[in-house]
């Protein structure tokens, strides 16, 4: 085999109280797809941030093309041909697609004056968008794009750099199946042109489909490596968790006639062809599926008082509720876990304790003072109940892995004991163990007669955990499927507008 494009030996990285990367060795060759997998907190993203110039290693050596290098910045990584597509999107929402793709690397004209060549930038952006099969104007503001479209813009940014090694951290977490299939075609094209793709994902079926080699990390250390012919789901899970994974057992549907959330003639978009009507009963999980732009998130935001509705009513526990603000929704017993946890679900610069107790601070007040002993007690209890892995409840949330951040988002709402829980992509970017734990949390809440609306782009997840499934297309409901009617074909037919 040819000499490696990039090789790292004995890499260490410490954070306060955490040895995040511990003597890790890795090697990447040109023209291969290498999956890097492990539980949340295994050190995957930290290791990739070291390679991408975001973090500097505390010990160890990195070689590119056989030469020892230091990568003190993202700019240096870019110079070396390394591009990093982060799991948490890194875009300027107030700028256009083309401005984001070429931010800091804008083509110039009139050299002495050094003006930005907007025409060339637009032309080049169109070529990249065409590669991605993304039907967008280069001039549209990123804030007007869906999460899935923003993810594709991030990929476009990496393509524009003509990188030799592209790190993709959970690249399909917000993509539809069609977009995912196209991304895989793109990866294969890049691979054939000699580009190395480092693919980080918790979706093991995707890893099995796309990877030439699998590197596994556990607790910050090398856990093992699998060649293409050795890659199986069980082998990957075994190396990731080092123990048998407890499988979620789907429960029997508990018949109930107690309506907990009733949506009556709700219109959330002027494009909707008919109003939305559905009911969720106490103690059931109703899955909601739809392609990007179907209006699922917009519906959840309308229920939670984030988005203004055009018309219609919402009832919670048989009472008509005026949910014009999140505060009113919370007071009515409605909670929402948003799709983008870092932007809308957390204050990442604040502690685990502050995040968990923030929505319920009025419960811990005495004469306008916060009872800190009570906030500590509640936080410790939620951390224990949800198995949030942190060395201290006063650690900032940004130091936690993605799965543990998601548990903190869940914890802050579960501490309020909601009657209705809206979950928007609750397992996005979460490892197999954390996903299993989140499923168990959902089961526990259902046993307490909480009504759950779970939005997910993962068809396997929808089929696995839903009692019923609602399907949306272009801002309206196109159908409802009972469990005995559920299949990928039936769901996708409704998601594409066929009834």
PDB file of C-alpha atoms in Angstrom, residues 112 155 178 198 302 438 443 450 473:
ATOM      1  CA  UNK A 112      -4.410  46.548  -6.638  1.00  0.00           C
ATOM      2  CA  UNK A 155     -20.429  20.027   2.236  1.00  0.00           C
ATOM      3  CA  UNK A 178     -32.689  10.913  -1.294  1.00  0.00           C
ATOM      4  CA  UNK A 198     -13.173  10.349   6.996  1.00  0.00           C
ATOM      5  CA  UNK A 302     -46.519  26.411  16.371  1.00  0.00           C
ATOM      6  CA  UNK A 438     -33.341   7.801  25.027  1.00  0.00           C
ATOM      7  CA  UNK A 443     -40.916   4.456  27.287  1.00  0.00           C
ATOM      8  CA  UNK A 450     -47.292  11.595  28.802  1.00  0.00           C
ATOM      9  CA  UNK A 473     -46.176  17.014   2.819  1.00  0.00           C
TER      10      UNK A 473
END
